[in-house]
PDB file of C-alpha atoms in Angstrom:
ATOM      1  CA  UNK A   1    -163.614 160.847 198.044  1.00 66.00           C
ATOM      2  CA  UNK A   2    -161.318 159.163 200.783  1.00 86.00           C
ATOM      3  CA  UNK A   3    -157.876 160.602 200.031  1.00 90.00           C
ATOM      4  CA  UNK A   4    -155.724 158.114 200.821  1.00 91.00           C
ATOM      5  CA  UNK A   5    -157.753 155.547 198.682  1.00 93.00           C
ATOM      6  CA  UNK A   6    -157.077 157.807 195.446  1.00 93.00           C
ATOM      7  CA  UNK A   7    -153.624 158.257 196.682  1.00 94.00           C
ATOM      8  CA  UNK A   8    -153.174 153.729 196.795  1.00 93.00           C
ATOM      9  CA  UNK A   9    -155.030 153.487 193.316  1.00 93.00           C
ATOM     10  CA  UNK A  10    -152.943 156.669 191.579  1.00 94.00           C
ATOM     11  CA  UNK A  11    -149.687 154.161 192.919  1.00 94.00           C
ATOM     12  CA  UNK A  12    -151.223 151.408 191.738  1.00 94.00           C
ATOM     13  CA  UNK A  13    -151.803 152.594 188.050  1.00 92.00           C
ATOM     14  CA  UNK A  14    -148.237 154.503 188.602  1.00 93.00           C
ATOM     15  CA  UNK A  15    -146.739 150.433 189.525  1.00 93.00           C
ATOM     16  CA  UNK A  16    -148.819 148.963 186.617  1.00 89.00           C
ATOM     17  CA  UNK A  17    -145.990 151.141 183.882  1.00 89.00           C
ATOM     18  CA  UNK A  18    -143.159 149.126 186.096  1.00 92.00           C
ATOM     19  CA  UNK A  19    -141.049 149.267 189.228  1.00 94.00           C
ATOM     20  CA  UNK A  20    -140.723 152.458 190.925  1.00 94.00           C
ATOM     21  CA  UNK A  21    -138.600 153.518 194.138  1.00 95.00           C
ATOM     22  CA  UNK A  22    -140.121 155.254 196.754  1.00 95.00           C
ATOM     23  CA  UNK A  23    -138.838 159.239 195.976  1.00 95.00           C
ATOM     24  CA  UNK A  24    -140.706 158.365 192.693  1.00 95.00           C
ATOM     25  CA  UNK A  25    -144.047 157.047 193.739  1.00 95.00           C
ATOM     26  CA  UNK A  26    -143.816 159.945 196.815  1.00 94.00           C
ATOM     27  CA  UNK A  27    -143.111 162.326 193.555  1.00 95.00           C
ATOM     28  CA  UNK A  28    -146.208 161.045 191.654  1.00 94.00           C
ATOM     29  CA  UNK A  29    -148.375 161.436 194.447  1.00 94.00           C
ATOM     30  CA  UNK A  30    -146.980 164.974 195.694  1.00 94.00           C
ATOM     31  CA  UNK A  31    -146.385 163.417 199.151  1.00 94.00           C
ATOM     32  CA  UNK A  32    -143.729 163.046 201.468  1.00 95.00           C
ATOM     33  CA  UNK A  33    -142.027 160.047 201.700  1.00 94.00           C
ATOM     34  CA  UNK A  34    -143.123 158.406 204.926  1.00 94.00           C
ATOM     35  CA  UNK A  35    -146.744 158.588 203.540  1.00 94.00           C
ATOM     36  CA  UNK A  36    -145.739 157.521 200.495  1.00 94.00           C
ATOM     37  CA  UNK A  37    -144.227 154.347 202.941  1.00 95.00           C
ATOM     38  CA  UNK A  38    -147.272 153.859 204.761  1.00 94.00           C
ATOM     39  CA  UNK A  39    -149.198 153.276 201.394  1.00 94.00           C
ATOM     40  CA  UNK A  40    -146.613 150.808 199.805  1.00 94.00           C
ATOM     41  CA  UNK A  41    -146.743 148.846 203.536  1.00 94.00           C
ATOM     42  CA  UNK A  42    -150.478 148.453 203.332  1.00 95.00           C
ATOM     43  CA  UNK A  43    -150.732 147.700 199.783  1.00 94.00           C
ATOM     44  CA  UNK A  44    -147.623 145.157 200.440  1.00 93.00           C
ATOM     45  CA  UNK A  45    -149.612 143.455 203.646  1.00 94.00           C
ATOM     46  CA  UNK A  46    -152.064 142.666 201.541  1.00 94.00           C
ATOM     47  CA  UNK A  47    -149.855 141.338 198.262  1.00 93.00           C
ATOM     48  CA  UNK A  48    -151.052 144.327 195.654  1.00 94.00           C
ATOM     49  CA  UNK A  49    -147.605 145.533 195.954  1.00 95.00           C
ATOM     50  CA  UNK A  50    -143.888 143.641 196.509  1.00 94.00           C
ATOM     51  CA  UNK A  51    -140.355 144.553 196.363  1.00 92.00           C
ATOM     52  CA  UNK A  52    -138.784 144.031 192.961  1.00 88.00           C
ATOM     53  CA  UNK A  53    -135.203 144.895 195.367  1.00 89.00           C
ATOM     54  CA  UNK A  54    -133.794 146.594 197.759  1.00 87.00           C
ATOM     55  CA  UNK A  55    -134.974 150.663 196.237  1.00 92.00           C
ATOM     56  CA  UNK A  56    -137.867 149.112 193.862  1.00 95.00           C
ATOM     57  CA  UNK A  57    -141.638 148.485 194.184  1.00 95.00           C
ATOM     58  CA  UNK A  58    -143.805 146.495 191.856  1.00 94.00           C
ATOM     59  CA  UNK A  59    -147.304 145.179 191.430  1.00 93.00           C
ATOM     60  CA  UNK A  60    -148.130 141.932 193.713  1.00 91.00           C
ATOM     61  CA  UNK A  61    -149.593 138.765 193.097  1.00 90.00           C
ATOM     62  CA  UNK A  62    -152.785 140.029 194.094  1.00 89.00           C
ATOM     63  CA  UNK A  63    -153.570 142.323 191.240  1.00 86.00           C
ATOM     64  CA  UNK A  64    -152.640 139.657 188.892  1.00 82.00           C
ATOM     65  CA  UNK A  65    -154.997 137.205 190.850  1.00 81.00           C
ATOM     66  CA  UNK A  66    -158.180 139.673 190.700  1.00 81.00           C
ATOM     67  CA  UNK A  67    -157.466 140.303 187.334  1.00 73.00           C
ATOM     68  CA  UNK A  68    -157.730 136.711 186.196  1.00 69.00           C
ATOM     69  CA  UNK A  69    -161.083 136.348 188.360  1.00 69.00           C
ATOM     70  CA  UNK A  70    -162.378 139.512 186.121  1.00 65.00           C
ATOM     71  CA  UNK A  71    -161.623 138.231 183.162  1.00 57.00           C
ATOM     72  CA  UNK A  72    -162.848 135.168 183.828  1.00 59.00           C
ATOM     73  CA  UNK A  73    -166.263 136.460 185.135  1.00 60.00           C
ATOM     74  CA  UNK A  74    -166.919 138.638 182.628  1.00 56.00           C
ATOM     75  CA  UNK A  75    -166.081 136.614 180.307  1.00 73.00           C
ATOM     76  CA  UNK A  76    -166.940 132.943 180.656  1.00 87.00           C
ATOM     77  CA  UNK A  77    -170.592 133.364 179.432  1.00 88.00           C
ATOM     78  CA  UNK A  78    -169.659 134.492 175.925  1.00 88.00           C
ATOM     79  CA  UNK A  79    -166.357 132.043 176.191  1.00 90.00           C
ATOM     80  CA  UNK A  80    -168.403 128.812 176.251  1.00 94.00           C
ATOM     81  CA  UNK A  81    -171.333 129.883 174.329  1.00 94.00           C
ATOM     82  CA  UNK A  82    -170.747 128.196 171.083  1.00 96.00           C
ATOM     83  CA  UNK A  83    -169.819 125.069 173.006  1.00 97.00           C
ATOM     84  CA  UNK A  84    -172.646 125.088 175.000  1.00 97.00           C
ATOM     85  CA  UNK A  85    -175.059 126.318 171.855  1.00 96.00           C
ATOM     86  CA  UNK A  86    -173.956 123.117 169.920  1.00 97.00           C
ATOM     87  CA  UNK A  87    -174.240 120.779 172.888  1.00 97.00           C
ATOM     88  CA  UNK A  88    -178.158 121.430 173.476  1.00 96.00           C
ATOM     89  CA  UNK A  89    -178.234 121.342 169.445  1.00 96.00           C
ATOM     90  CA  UNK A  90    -176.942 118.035 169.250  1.00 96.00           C
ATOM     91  CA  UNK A  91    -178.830 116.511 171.954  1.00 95.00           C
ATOM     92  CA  UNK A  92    -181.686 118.258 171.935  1.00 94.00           C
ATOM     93  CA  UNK A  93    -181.868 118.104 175.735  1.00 95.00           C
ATOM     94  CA  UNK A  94    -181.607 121.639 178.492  1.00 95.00           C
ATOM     95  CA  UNK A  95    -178.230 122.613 178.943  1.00 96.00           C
ATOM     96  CA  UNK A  96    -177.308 125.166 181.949  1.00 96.00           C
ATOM     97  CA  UNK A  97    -174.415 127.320 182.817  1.00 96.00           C
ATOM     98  CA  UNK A  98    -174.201 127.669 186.720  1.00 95.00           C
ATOM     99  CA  UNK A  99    -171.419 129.776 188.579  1.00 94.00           C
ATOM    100  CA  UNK A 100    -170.466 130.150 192.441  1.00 93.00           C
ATOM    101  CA  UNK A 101    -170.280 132.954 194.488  1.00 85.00           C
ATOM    102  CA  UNK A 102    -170.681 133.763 198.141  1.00 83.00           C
ATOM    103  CA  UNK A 103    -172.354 130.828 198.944  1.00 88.00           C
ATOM    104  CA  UNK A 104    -174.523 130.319 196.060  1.00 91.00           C
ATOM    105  CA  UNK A 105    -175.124 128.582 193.044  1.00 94.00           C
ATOM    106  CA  UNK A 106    -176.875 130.671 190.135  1.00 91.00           C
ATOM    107  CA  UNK A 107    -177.562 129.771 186.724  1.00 92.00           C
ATOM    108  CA  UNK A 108    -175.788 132.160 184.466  1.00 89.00           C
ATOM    109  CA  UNK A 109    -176.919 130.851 181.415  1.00 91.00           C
ATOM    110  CA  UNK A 110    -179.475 128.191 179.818  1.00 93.00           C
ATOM    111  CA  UNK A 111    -180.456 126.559 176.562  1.00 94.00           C
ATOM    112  CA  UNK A 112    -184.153 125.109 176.756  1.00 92.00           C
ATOM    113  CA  UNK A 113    -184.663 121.821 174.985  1.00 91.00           C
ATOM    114  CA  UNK A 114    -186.350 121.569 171.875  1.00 86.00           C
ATOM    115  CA  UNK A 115    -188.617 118.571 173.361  1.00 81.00           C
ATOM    116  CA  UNK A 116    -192.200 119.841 174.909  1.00 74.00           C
ATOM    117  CA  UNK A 117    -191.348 118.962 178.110  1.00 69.00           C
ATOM    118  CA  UNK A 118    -189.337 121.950 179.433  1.00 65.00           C
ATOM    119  CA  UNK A 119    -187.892 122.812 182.501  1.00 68.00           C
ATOM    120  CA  UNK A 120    -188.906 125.628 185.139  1.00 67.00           C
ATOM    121  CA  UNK A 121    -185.547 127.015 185.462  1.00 75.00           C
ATOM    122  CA  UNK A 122    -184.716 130.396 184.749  1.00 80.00           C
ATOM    123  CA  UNK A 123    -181.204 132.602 184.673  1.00 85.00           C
ATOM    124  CA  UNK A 124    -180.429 134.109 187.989  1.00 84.00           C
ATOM    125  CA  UNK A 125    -182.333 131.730 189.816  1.00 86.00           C
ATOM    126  CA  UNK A 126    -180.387 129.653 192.551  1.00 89.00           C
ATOM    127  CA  UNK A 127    -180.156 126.046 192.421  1.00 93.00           C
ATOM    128  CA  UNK A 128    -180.233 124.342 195.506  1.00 93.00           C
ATOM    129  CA  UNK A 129    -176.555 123.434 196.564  1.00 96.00           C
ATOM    130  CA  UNK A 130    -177.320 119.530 197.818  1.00 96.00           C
ATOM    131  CA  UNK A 131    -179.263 118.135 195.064  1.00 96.00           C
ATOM    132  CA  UNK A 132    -178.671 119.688 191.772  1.00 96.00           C
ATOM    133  CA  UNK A 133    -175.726 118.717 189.644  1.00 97.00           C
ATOM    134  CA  UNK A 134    -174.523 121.667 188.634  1.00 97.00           C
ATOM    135  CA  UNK A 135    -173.875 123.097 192.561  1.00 97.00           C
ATOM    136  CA  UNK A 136    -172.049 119.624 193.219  1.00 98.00           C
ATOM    137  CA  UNK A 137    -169.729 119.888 190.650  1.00 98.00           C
ATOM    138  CA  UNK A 138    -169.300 123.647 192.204  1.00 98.00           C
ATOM    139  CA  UNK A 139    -168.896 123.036 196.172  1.00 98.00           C
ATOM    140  CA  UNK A 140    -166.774 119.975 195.135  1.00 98.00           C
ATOM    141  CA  UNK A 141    -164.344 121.991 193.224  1.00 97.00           C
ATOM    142  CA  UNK A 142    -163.905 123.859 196.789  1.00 96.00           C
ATOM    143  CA  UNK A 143    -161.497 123.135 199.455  1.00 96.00           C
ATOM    144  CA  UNK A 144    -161.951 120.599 202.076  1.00 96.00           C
ATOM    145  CA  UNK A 145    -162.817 122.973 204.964  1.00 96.00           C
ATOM    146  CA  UNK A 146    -165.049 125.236 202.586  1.00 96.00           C
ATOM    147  CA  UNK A 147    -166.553 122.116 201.939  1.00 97.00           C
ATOM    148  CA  UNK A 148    -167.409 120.996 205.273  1.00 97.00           C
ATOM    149  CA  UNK A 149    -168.423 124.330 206.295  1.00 96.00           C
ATOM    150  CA  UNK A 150    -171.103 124.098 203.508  1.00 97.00           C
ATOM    151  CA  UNK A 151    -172.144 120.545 204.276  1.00 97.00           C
ATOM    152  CA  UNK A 152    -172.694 121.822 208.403  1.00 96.00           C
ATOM    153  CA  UNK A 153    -174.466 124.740 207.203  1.00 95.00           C
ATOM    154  CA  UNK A 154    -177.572 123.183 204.689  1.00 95.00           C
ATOM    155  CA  UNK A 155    -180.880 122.256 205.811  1.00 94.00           C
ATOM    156  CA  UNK A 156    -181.229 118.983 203.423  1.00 96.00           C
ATOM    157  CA  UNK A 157    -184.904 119.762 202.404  1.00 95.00           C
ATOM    158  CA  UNK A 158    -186.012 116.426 201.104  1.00 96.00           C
ATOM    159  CA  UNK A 159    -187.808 117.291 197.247  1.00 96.00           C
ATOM    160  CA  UNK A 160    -187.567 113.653 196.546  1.00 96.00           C
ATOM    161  CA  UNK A 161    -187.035 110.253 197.331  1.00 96.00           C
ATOM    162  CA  UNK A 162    -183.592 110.228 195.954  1.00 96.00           C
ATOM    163  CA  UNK A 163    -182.555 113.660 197.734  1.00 96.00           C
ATOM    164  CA  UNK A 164    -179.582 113.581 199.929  1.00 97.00           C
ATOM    165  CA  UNK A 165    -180.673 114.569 203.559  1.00 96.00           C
ATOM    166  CA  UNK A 166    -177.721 114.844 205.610  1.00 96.00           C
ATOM    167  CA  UNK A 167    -174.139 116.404 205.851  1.00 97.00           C
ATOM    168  CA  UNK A 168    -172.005 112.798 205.876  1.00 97.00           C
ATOM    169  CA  UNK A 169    -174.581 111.842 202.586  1.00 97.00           C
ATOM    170  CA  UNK A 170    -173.631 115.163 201.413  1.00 97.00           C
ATOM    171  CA  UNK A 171    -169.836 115.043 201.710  1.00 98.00           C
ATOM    172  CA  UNK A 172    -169.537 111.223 200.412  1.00 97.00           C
ATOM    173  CA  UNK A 173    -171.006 112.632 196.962  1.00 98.00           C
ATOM    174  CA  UNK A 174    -169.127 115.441 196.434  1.00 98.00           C
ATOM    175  CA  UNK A 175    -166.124 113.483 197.120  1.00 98.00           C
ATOM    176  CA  UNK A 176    -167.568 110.958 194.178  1.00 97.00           C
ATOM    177  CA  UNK A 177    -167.482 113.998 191.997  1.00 98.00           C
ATOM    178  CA  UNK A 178    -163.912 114.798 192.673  1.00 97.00           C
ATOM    179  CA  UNK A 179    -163.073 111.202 191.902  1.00 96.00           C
ATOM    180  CA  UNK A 180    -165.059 110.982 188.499  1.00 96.00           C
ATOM    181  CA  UNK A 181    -164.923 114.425 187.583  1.00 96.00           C
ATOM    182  CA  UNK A 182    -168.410 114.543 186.990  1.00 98.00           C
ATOM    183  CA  UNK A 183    -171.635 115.017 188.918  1.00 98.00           C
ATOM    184  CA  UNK A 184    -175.373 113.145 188.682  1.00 97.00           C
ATOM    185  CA  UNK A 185    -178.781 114.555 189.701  1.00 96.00           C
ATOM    186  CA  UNK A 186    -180.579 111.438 189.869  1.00 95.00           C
ATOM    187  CA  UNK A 187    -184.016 112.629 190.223  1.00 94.00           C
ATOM    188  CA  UNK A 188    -182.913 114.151 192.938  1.00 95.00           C
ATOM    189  CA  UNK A 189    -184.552 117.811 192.668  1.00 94.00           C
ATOM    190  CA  UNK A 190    -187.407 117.328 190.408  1.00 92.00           C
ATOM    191  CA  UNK A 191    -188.473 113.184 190.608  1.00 90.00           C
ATOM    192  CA  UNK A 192    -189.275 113.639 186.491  1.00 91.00           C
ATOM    193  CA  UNK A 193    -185.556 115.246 185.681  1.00 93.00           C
ATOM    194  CA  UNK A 194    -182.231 114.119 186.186  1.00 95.00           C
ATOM    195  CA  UNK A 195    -179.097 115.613 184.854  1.00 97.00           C
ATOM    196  CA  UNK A 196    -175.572 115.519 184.664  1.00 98.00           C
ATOM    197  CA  UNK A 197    -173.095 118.016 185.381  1.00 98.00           C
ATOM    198  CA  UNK A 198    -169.531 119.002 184.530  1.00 98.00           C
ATOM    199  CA  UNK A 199    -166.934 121.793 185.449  1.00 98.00           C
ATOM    200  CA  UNK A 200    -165.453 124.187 183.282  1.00 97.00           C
ATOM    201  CA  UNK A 201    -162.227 125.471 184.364  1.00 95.00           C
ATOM    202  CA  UNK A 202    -159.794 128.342 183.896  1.00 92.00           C
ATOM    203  CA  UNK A 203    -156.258 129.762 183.621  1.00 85.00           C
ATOM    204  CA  UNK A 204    -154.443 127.570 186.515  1.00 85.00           C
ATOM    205  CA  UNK A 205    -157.033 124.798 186.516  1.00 91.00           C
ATOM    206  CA  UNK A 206    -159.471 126.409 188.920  1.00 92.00           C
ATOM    207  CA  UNK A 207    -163.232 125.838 188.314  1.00 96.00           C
ATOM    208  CA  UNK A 208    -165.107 128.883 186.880  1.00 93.00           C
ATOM    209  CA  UNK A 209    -168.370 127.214 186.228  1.00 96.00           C
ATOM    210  CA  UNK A 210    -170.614 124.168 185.842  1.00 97.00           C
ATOM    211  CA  UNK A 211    -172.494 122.580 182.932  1.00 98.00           C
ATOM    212  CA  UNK A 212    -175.275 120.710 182.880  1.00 97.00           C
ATOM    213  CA  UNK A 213    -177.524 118.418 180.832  1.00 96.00           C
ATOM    214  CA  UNK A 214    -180.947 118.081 182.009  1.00 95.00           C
ATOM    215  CA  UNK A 215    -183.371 115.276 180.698  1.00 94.00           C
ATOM    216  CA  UNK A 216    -186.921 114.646 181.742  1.00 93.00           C
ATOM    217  CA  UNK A 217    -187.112 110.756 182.654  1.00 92.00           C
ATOM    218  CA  UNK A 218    -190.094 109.893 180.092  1.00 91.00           C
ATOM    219  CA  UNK A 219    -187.446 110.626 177.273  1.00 92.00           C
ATOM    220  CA  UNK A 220    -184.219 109.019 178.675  1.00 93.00           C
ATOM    221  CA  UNK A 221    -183.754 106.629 180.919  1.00 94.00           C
ATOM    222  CA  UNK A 222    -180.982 106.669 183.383  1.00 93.00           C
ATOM    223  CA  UNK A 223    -178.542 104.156 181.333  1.00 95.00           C
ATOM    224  CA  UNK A 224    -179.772 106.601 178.829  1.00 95.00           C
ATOM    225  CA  UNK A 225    -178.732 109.974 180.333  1.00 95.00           C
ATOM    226  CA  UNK A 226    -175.458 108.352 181.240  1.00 97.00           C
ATOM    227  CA  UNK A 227    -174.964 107.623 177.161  1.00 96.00           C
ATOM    228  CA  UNK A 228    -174.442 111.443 176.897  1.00 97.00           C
ATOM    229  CA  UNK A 229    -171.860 112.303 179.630  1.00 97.00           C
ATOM    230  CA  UNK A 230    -168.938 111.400 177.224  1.00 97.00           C
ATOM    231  CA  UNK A 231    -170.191 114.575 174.932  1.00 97.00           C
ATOM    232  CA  UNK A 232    -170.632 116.378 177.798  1.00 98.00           C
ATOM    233  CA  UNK A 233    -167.376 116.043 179.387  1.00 97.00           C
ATOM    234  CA  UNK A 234    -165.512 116.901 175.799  1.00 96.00           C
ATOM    235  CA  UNK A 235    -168.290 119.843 175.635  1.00 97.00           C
ATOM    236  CA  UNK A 236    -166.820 121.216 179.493  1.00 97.00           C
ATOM    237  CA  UNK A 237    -163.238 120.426 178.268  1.00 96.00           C
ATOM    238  CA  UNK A 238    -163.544 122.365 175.110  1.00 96.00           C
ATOM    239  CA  UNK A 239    -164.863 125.312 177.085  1.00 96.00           C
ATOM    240  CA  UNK A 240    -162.576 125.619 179.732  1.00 95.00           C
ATOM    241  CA  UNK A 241    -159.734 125.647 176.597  1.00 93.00           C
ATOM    242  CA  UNK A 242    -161.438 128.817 175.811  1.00 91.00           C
ATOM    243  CA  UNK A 243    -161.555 130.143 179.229  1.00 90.00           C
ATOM    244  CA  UNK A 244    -157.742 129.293 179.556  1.00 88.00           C
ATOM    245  CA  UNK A 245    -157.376 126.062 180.920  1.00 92.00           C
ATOM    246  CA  UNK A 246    -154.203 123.968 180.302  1.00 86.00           C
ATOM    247  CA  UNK A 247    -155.127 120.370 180.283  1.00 82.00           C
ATOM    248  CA  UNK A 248    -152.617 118.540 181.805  1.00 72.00           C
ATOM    249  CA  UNK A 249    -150.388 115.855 179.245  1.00 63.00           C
ATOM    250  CA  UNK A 250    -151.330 112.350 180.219  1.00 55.00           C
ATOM    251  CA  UNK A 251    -154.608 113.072 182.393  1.00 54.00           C
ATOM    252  CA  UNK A 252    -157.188 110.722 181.920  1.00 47.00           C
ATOM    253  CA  UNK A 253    -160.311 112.737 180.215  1.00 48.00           C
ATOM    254  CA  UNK A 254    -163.294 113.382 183.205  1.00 47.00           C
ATOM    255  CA  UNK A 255    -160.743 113.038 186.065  1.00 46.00           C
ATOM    256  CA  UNK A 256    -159.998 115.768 188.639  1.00 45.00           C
ATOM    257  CA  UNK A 257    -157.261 117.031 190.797  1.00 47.00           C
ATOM    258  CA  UNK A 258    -157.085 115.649 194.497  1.00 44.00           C
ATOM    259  CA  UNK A 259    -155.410 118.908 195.502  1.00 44.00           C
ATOM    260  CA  UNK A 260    -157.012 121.159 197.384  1.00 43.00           C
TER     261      UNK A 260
END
């Protein structure tokens, strides 16, 4: 066990009852003070701990924001279920639940449609980041240089005649989806499917995860699919509620924030 990581985590559970001085937290740990010191600086670098005043130490910002991430993480599946569960029961059609981390887009969740055609998809399987709704609405949600960075670094395999095969192509849609708040897969991955995808977002306003509805094209045309985005959009709203988003008084449903 490294000793001075179970000496920053004993502080850290010591700072999580309230805001201690230094002879205290050097007390809990049975250390002297100036290692006690070097601790708080480190933790304090890198915003786990900050000065509550001149003698007094107290959690940072940090801890608060990895905490929300956890929660959200763990939680967001079982959050949106219901929402999600009545969505593909009143349309009948595949719903997905896509999150993204470290690059990726993977589908954390689906509901298969009740029709016989049925989709190939499968939980923990990525979905491609330029063609798929669901990974639009994600990489959109990022900021602008993440963004670019992404765009620069796909290889725009073209899977049909509607796939978008270059970077500028690329970051002209995903500003679309900032603008509408919503995100289209016109046949775009599969040349029989196309979907629509919205995000769900957190405490804060920060996208956790994307929804999707995915038709095949011999049941709904395109004016068709388009007929469901309104239930959609309420569907993502009334899941990010549960995952502790505030909607903002006044915003126009399906819109997002230009901030980034």
């Amino acid at each position: 066990m490294s000793q001075s990581l179970d000496r920053a985590l004993t502080m850290l559970t010591e700072l999580a009852g309230g805001p201690r001085t230094l002879d205290q937290l050097a007390g809990t740990l049975g250390v002297h003070k100036s290692t006690a010191l070097r601790l708080l600086r480190t933790l304090e670098s890198h915003r786990f701990v900050q000065r509550d005043d001149v003698r007094h130490y107290r959690l940072g910002t940090a801890m608060f924001d990895l905490a929300n991430q956890a929660l959200e993480e763990r939680d967001v599946r079982r959050l949106v279920e219901p929402h999600l569960r009545a969505l593909n029961a009143r349309t009948g059609h595949t719903v997905h639940l896509a999150s993204y981390e470290d690059g990726e887009v993977v589908y954390i969740d689906k509901y298969d449609s009740r029709h016989p055609v049925r989709m190939y998809s499968r939980i923990g399987r990525r979905a491609a980041l330029h063609c798929t709704a669901v990974a639009k609405v994600l990489v959109a949600a990022l900021p602008a240089a993440e963004r670019r960075a992404i765009a620069a670094s796909i290889d725009y395999p073209r899977l049909t005649a509607n796939t978008i095969t270059d970077s500028q192509g690329y970051l002209d849609e995903l500003e679309r989806v900032r603008e509408q708040g919503y995100a289209v897969d016109n046949a775009e991955h599969e040349d029989f499917i196309h979907c629509l995808g919205a995000p769900i977002r957190g405490a804060g306003g920060r996208v956790v995860a994307a929804v999707s509805l995915s038709v095949p094209q011999m049941l709904l045309d395109f004016d068709g699919l388009m007929e469901l985005l309104p239930d959609l959009v309420r569907t993502a709203e009334a899941a990010s509620v549960e995952c502790g988003w505030t909607p903002t008084p006044g915003r126009v449903p399906g819109t997002t924030r230009k901030d980034d």
